[in-house]
CSV table of C-alpha atoms in Angstrom, one decimal:
chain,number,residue,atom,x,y,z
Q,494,UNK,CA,0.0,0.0,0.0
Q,495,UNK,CA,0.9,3.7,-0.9
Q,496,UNK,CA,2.1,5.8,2.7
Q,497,UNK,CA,1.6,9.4,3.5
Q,498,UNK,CA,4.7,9.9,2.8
Q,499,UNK,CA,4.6,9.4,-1.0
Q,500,UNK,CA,1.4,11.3,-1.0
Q,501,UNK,CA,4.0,14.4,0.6
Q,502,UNK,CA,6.6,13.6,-2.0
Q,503,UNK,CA,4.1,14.3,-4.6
Q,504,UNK,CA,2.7,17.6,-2.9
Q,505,UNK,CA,-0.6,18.1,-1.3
Q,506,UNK,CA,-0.6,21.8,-1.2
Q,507,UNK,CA,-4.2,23.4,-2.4
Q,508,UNK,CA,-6.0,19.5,-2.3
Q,509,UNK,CA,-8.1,18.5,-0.2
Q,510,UNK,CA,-7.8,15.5,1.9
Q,511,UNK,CA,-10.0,13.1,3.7
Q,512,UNK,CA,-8.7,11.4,6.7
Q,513,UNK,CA,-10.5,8.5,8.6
Q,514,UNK,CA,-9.2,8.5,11.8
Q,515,UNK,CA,-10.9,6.4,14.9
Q,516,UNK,CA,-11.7,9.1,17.5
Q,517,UNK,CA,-13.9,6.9,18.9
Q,518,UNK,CA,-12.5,7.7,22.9
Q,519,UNK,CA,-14.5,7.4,26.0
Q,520,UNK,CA,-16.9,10.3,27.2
Q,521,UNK,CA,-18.0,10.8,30.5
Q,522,UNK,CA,-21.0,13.3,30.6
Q,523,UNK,CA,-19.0,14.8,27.2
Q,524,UNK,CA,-15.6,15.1,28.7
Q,525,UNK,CA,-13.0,12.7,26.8
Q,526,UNK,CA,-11.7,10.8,29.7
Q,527,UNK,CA,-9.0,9.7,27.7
Q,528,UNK,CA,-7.5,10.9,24.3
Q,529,UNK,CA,-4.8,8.4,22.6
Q,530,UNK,CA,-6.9,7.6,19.8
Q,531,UNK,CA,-6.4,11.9,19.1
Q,532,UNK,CA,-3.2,12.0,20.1
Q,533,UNK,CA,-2.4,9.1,18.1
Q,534,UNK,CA,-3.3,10.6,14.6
Q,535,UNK,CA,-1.9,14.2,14.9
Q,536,UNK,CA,1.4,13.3,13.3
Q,537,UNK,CA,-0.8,12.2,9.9
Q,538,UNK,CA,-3.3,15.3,10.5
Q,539,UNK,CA,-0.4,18.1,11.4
Q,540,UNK,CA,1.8,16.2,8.2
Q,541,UNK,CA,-0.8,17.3,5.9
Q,542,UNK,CA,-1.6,20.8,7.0
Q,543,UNK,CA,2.2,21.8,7.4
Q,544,UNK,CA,2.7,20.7,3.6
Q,545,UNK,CA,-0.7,22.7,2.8
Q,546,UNK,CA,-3.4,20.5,2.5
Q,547,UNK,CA,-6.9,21.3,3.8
Q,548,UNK,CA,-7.7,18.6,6.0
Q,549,UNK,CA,-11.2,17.0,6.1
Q,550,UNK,CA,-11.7,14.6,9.5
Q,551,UNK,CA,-13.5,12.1,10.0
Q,552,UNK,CA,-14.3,9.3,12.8
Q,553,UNK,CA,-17.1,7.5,14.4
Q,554,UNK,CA,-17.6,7.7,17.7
Q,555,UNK,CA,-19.6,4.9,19.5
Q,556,UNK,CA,-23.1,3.8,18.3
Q,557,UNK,CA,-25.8,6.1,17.1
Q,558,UNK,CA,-28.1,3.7,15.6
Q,559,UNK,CA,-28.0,5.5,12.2
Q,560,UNK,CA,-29.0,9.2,12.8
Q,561,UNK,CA,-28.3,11.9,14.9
Q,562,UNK,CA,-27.5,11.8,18.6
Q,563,UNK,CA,-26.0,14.7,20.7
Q,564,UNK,CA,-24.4,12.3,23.2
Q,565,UNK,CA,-22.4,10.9,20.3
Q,566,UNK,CA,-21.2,14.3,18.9
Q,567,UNK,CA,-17.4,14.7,18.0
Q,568,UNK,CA,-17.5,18.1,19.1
Q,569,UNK,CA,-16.0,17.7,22.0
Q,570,UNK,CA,-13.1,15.3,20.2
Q,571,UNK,CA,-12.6,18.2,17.6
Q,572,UNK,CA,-12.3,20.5,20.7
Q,573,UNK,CA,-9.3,18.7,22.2
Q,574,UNK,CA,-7.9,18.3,18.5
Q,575,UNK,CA,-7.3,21.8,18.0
Q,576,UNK,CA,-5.6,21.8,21.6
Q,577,UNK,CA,-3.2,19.2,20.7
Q,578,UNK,CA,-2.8,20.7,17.2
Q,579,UNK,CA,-2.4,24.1,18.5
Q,580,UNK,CA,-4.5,25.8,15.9
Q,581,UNK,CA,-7.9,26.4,15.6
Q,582,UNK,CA,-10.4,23.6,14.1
Q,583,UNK,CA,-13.6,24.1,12.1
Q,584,UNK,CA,-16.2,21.5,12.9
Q,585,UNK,CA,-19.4,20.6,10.7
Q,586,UNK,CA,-22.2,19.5,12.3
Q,587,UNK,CA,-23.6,17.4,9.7
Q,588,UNK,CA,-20.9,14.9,7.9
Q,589,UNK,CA,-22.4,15.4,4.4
Q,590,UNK,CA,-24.7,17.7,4.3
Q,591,UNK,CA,-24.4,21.9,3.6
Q,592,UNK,CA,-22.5,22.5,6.9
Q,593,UNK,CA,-20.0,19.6,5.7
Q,594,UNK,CA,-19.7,21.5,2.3
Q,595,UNK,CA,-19.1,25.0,3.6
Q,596,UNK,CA,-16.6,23.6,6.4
Q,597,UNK,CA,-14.6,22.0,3.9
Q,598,UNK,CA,-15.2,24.6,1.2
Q,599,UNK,CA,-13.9,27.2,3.9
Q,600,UNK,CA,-10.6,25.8,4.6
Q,601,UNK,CA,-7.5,27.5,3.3
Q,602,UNK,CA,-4.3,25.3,2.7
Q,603,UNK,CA,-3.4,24.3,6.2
Q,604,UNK,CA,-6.4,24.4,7.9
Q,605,UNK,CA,-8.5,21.6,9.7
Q,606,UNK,CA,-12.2,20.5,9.9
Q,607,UNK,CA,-13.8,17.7,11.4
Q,608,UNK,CA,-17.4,16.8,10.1
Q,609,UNK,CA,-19.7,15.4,12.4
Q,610,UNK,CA,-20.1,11.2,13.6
Q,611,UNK,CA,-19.9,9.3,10.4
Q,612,UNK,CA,-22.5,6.5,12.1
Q,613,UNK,CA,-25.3,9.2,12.0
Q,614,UNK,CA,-25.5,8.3,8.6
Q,615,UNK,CA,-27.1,5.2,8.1
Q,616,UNK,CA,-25.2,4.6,4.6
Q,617,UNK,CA,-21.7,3.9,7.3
Q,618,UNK,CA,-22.5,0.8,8.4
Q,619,UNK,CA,-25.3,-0.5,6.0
Q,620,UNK,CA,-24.8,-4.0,4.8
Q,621,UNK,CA,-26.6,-3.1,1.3
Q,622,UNK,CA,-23.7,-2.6,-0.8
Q,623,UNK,CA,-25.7,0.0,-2.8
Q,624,UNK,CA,-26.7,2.3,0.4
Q,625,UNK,CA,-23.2,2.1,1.7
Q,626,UNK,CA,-21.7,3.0,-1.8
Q,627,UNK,CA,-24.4,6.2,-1.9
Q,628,UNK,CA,-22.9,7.2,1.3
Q,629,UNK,CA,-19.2,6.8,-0.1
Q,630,UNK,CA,-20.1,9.2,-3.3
Q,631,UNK,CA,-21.3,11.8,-0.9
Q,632,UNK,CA,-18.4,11.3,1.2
Q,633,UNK,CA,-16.4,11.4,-1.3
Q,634,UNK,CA,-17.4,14.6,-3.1
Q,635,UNK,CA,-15.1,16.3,-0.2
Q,636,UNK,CA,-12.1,15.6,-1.1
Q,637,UNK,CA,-9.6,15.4,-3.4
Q,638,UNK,CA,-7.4,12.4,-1.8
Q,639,UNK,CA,-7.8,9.7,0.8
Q,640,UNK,CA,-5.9,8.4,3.7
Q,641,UNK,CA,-6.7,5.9,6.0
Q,642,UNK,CA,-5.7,6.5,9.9
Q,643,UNK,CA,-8.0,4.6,11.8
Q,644,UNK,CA,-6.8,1.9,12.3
Q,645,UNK,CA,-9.3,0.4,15.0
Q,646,UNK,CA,-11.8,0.7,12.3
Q,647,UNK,CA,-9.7,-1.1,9.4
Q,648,UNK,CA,-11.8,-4.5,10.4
Q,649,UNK,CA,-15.2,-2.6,9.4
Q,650,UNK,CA,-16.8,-3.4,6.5
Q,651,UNK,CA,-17.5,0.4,6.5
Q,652,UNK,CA,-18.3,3.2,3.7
Q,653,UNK,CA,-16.1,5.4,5.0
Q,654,UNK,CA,-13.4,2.9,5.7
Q,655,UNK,CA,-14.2,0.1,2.7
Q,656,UNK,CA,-16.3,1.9,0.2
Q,657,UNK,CA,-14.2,4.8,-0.1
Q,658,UNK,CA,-10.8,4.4,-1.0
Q,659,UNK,CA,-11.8,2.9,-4.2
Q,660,UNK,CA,-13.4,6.5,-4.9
Q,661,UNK,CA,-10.4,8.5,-4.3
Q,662,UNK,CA,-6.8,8.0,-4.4
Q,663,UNK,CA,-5.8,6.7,-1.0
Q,664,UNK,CA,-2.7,6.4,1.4
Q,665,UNK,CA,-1.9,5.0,4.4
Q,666,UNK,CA,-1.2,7.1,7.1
Q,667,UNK,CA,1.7,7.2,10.3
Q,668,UNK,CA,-1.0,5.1,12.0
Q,669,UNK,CA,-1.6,2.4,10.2
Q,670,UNK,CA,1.5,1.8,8.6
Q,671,UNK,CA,2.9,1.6,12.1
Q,672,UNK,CA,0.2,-0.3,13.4
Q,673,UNK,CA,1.0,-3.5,10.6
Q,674,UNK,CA,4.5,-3.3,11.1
Q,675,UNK,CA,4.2,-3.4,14.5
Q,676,UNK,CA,1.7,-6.7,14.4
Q,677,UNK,CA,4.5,-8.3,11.7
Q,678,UNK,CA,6.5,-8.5,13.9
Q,679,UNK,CA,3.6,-10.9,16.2
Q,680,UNK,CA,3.3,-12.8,12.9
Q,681,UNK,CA,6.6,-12.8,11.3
Q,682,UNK,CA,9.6,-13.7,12.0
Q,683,UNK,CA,9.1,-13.7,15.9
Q,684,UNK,CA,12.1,-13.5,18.1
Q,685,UNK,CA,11.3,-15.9,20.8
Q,686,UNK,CA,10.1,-16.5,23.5
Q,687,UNK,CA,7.1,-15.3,22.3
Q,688,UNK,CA,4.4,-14.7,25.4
Q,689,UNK,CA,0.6,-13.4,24.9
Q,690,UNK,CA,-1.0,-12.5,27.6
Q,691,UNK,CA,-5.4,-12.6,27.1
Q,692,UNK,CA,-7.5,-11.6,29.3
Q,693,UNK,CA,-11.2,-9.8,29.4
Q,694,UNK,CA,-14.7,-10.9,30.0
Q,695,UNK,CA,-15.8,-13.2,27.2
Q,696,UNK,CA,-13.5,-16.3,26.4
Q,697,UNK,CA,-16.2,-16.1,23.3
Q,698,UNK,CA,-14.3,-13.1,21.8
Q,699,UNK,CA,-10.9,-14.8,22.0
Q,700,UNK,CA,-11.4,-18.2,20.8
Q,701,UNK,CA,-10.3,-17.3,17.3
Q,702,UNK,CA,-7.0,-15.9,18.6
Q,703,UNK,CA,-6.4,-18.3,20.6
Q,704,UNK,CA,-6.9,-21.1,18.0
Q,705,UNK,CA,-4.1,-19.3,15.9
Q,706,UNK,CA,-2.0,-18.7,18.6
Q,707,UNK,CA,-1.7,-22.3,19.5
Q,708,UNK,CA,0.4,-22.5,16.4
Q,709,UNK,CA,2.9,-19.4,17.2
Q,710,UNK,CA,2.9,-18.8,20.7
Q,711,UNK,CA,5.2,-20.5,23.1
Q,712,UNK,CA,3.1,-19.6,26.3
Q,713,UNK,CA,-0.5,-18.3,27.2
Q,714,UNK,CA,-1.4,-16.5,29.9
Q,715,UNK,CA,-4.9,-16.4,30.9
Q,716,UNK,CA,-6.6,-13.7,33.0
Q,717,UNK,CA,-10.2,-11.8,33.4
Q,718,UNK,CA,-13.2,-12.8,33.7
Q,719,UNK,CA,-12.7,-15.2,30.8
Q,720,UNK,CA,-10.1,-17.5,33.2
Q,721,UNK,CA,-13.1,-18.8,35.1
Q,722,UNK,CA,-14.4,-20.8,31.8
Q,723,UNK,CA,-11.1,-22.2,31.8
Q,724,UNK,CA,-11.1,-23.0,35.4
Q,725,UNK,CA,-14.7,-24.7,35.3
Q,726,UNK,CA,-13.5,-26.5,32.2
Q,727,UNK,CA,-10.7,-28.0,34.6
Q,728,UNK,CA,-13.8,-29.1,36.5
Q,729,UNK,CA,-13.3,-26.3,39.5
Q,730,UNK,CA,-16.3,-24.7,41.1
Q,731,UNK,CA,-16.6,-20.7,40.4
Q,732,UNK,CA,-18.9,-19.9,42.4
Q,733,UNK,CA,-20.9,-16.3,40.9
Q,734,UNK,CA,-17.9,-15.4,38.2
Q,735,UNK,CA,-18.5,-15.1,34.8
Q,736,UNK,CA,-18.7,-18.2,32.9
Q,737,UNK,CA,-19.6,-18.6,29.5
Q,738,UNK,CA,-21.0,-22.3,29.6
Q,739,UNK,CA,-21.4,-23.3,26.0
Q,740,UNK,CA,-17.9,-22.7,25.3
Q,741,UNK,CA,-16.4,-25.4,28.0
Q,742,UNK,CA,-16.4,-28.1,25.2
Q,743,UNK,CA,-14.2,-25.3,22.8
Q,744,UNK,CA,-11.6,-24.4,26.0
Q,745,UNK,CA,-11.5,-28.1,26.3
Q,746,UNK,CA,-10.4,-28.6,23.0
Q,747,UNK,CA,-7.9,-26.1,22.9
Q,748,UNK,CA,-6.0,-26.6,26.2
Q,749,UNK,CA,-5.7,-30.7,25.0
Q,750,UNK,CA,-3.8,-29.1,21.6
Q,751,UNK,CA,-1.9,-26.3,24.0
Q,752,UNK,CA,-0.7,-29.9,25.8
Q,753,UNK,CA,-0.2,-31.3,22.3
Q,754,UNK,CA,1.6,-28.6,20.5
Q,755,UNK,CA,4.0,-28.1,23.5
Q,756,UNK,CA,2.4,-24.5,24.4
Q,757,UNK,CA,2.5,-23.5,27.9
Q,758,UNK,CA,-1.0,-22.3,29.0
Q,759,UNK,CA,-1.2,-20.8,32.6
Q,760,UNK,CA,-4.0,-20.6,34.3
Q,761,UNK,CA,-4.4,-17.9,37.5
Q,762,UNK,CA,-3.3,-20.3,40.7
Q,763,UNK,CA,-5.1,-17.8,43.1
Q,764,UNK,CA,-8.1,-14.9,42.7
Q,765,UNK,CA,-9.6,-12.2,44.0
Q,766,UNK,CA,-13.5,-13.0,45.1
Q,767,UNK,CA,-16.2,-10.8,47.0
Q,768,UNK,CA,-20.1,-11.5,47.0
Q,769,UNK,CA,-21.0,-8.6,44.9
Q,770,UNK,CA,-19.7,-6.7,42.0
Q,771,UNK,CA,-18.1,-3.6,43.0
Q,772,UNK,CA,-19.2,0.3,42.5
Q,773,UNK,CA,-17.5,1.9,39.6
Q,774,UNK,CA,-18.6,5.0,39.8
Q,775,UNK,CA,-18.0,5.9,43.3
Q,776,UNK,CA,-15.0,3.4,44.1
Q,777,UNK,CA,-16.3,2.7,47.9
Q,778,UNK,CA,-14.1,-0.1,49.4
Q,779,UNK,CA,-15.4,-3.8,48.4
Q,780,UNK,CA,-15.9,-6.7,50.5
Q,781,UNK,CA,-13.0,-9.4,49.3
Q,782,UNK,CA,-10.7,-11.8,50.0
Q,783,UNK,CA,-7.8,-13.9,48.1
Q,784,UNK,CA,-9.0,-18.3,47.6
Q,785,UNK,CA,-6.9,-20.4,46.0
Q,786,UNK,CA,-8.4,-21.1,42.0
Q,787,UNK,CA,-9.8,-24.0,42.5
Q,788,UNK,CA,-11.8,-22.9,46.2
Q,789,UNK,CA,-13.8,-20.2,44.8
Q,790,UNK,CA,-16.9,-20.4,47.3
Q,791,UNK,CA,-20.0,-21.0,45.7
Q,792,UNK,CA,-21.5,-17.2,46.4
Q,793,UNK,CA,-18.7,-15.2,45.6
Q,794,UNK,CA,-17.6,-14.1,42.7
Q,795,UNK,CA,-14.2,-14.0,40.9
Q,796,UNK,CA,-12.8,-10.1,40.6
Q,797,UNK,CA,-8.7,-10.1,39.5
Q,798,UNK,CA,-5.4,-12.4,39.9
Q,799,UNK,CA,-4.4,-13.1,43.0
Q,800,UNK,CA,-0.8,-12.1,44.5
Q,801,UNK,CA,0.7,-15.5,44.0
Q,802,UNK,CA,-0.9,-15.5,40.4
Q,803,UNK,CA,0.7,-12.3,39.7
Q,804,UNK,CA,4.2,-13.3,40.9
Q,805,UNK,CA,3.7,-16.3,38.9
Q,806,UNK,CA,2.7,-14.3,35.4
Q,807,UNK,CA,5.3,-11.9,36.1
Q,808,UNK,CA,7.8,-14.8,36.4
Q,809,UNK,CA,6.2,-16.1,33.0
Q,810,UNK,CA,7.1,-12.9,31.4
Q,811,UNK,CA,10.7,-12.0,32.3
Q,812,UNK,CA,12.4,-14.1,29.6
Q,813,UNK,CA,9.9,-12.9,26.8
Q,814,UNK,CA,11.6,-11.8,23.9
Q,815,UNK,CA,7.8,-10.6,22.2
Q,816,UNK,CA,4.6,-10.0,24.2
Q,817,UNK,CA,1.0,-9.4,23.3
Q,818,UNK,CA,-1.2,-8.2,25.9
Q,819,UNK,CA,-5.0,-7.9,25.1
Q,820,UNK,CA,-7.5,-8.0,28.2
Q,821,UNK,CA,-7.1,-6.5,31.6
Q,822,UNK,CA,-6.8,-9.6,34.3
Q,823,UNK,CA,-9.6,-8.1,36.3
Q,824,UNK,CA,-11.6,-5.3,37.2
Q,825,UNK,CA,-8.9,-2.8,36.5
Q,826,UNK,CA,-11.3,0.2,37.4
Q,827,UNK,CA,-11.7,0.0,40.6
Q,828,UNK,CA,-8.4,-0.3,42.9
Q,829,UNK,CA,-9.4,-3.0,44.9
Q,830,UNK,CA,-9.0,-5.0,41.8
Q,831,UNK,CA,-6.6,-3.0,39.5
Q,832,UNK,CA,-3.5,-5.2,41.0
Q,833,UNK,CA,-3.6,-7.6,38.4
Q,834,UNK,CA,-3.5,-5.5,35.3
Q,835,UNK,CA,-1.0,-3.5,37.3
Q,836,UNK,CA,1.4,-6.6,37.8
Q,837,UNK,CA,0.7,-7.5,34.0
Q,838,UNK,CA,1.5,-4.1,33.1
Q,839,UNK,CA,4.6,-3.8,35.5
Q,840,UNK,CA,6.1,-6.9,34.4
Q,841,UNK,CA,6.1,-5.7,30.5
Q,842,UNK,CA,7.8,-2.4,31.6
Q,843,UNK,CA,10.5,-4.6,33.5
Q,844,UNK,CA,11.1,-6.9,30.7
Q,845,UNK,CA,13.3,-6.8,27.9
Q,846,UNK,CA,11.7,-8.3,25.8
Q,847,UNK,CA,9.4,-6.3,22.6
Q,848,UNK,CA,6.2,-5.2,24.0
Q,849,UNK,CA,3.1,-4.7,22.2
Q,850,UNK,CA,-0.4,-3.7,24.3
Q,851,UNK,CA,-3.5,-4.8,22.4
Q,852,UNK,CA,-6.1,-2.0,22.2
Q,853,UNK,CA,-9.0,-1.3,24.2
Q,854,UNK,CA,-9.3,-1.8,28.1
Q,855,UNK,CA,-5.8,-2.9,27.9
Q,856,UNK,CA,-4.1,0.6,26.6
Q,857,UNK,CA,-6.9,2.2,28.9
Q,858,UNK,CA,-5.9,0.6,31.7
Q,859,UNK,CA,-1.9,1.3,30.6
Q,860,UNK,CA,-2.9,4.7,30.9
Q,861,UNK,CA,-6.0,4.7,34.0
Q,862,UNK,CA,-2.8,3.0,35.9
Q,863,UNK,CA,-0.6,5.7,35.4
Q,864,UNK,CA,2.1,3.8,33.2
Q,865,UNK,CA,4.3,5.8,30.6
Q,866,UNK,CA,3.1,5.2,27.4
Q,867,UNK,CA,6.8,5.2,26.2
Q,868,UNK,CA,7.6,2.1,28.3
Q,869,UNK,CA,6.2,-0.3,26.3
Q,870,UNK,CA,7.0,-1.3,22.6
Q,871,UNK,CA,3.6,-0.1,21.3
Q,872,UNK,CA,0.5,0.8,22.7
Q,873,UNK,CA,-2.2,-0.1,19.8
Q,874,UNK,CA,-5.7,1.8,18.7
Q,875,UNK,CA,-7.2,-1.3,17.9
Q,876,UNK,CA,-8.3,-4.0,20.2
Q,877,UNK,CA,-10.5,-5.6,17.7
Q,878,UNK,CA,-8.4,-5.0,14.8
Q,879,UNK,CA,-5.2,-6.4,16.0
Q,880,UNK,CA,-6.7,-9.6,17.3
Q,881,UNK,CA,-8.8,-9.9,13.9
Q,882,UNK,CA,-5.0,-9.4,12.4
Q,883,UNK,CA,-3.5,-11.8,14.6
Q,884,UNK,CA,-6.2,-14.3,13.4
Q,885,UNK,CA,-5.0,-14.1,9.9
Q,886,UNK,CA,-8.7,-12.1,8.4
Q,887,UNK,CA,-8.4,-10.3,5.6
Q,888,UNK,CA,-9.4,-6.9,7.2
Q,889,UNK,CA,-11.5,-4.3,4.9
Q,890,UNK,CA,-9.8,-1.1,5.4
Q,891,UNK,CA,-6.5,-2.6,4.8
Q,892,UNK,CA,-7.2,-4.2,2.0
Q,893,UNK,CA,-9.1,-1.1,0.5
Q,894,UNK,CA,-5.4,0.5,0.7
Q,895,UNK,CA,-3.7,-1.8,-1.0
Q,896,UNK,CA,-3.1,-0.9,-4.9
């Protein structure tokens, strides 16, 4: 695929240039609680409008079912783009409509806009190749040139992300191109040992992984809420924890071929349990107490990793030449059970090994815990897209790049 780099050798000053970026980041009553998807496209963005492009942004954020909804606005994200940009930011609030058109028609070489939540329009995520197509001809009546930043999007079958490329000439940008270099290096050529960590609530949503991993990895490390289908699976008792039953016979399967294929998969040796699911939101002290895995009482309910579990992972990981890490161990947002993700975390700082942080809750709790982002070998943007990678899945938006 073509980089934004070639795009700047051949001079963008005067055109107009359509970015999808994924500023899809966490609001709490509209204030961004945290920004690395922004932060993590301003290189591609400020690139462009220092060579004299006029930049036209846009992002989906959440999931508006199709029209308009203030509590999914990007006004707020374009808000804290101009802050990190240090320059002022025009924002549309429509995505194709007349205040798209004089946004974007009112940009001077340089300049930034970002048009409003791409999902209000149902044409973004329709399945009809037709209605998504529509969408991608009004979308693409913007600009002069494409490039393709958003990476945690690249695994959507998306107008703006599939649809649209083919409409335009497109690019990669900084983001993505560092994004599959970085996972090449999970799937290519790995410098061993090689160490995934997985962890999260649904064992559902990592069964594909895992069934490719069994063929790469050298160890597993299993964590969150999705341990306790592996530990009833092992014929333990987990009392209240989150179990996803009808995939026992599938973790079955795959920890007699982890056995088989000479993979080491460890299972947490002690947990975190209380009778109730803590408060979030106001953080109040929980009821809990540390039980060996296999003595989870029948009315409590599994929380994080216990301290001999964490000693044990950490142990797991100090030889790791590479590391992927997708899934907090536990219930990283509140501290009585952030220890876990913390030791995880910890442990990839202290190693030497090439460190790459899978997305989602993981890179939230990287960054919730107070970690430097600059610790780790790379912190990505897209949970869902780099375990889809991982997989081996042709994604969408990358293959809409390629030539």
């Amino acid at each position: 695929m073509k980089t934004i780099d070639e795009l700047l050798a051949d001079g963008v000053s005067g055109k107009r240039v359509f970015v999808r970026a994924d500023l899809n980041v966490p609001l709490a009553d509209g204030t961004i609680t945290d920004d690395g998807r922004i932060r993590a496209v301003v290189p591609t963005i400020k690139a462009l409008a220092d060579a004299g492009a006029e930049v036209v942004v846009a992002s989906h954020l959440g999931r508006p079912k199709g029209a308009p909804d203030p509590a999914f606005s990007l006004l707020p994200v374009a808000e804290r783009l101009a802050e990190l940009l240090g320059t002022p930011v025009a924002f549309a609030e429509d995505t194709v409509g007349p205040a798209a058109h004089a946004a974007v028609d009112g940009l001077e070489p340089g300049q930034v806009a970002v048009v409003e939540n791409l999902r209000f329009n149902a044409g973004e995520t329709s399945k009809d190749d037709t209605e998504r197509g529509e969408f991608a001809d009004q979308l693409a009546a913007l600009a002069d040139v494409y490039v393709g930043d958003g990476f945690g999007a690249v695994h959507r079958k998306h107008a703006s992300v599939y649809d649209l490329p083919a409409r335009l000439p497109h690019y990669a940008g900084y983001l993505i191109a560092r994004e599959v270099g970085v996972l090449k290096k999970l799937t290519d050529d790995v410098k061993r040992p090689y160490v995934v960590v997985l962890g999260g609530a649904k064992v559902s949503d990592k069964l594909a992984v895992i069934d490719q991993l069994l063929g790469k990895a050298d160890r597993l490390l299993i964590g969150g809420g999705m341990a306790y289908t592996f530990l009833k699976a092992q014929g333990h008792e987990v009392g209240i924890s989150l179990l996803q039953e009808d995939q026992i016979p599938a973790v079955k399967e795959y920890m007699e071929r982890a056995e088989k294929n000479g993979v080491e998969l460890v299972l947490p040796i002690d947990v975190l349990v209380s009778p109730e699911f803590p408060d979030l939101k106001t953080k109040a002290p929980s009821e809990h107490t540390v039980v060996d895995a296999d003595k989870i009482p029948a009315d409590q309910e599994g929380l994080d990793i216990g301290p001999k579990t964490r000693e044990l992972y950490a142990s797991k990981l100090a030889d790791a030449e590479t590391v992927f890490w997708n899934g907090p161990m536990g219930v990283f947002e509140h501290p009585d059970y952030a220890e876990g993700t913390k030791a995880v975390a910890q442990a990839l700082v202290d190693s030497d090994g090439f460190s790459v942080v899978g997305g989602g809750d993981s890179a939230a709790a990287v960054r919730t815990l107070g970690f430097d982002e600059n610790a780790f070998g790379h912190i990505s943007t897209g949970g869902g897209a780099s375990l889809e990678y991982l997989e081996g899945k042709t994604l969408p938006g990358l293959a809409a790049l390629e030539d």
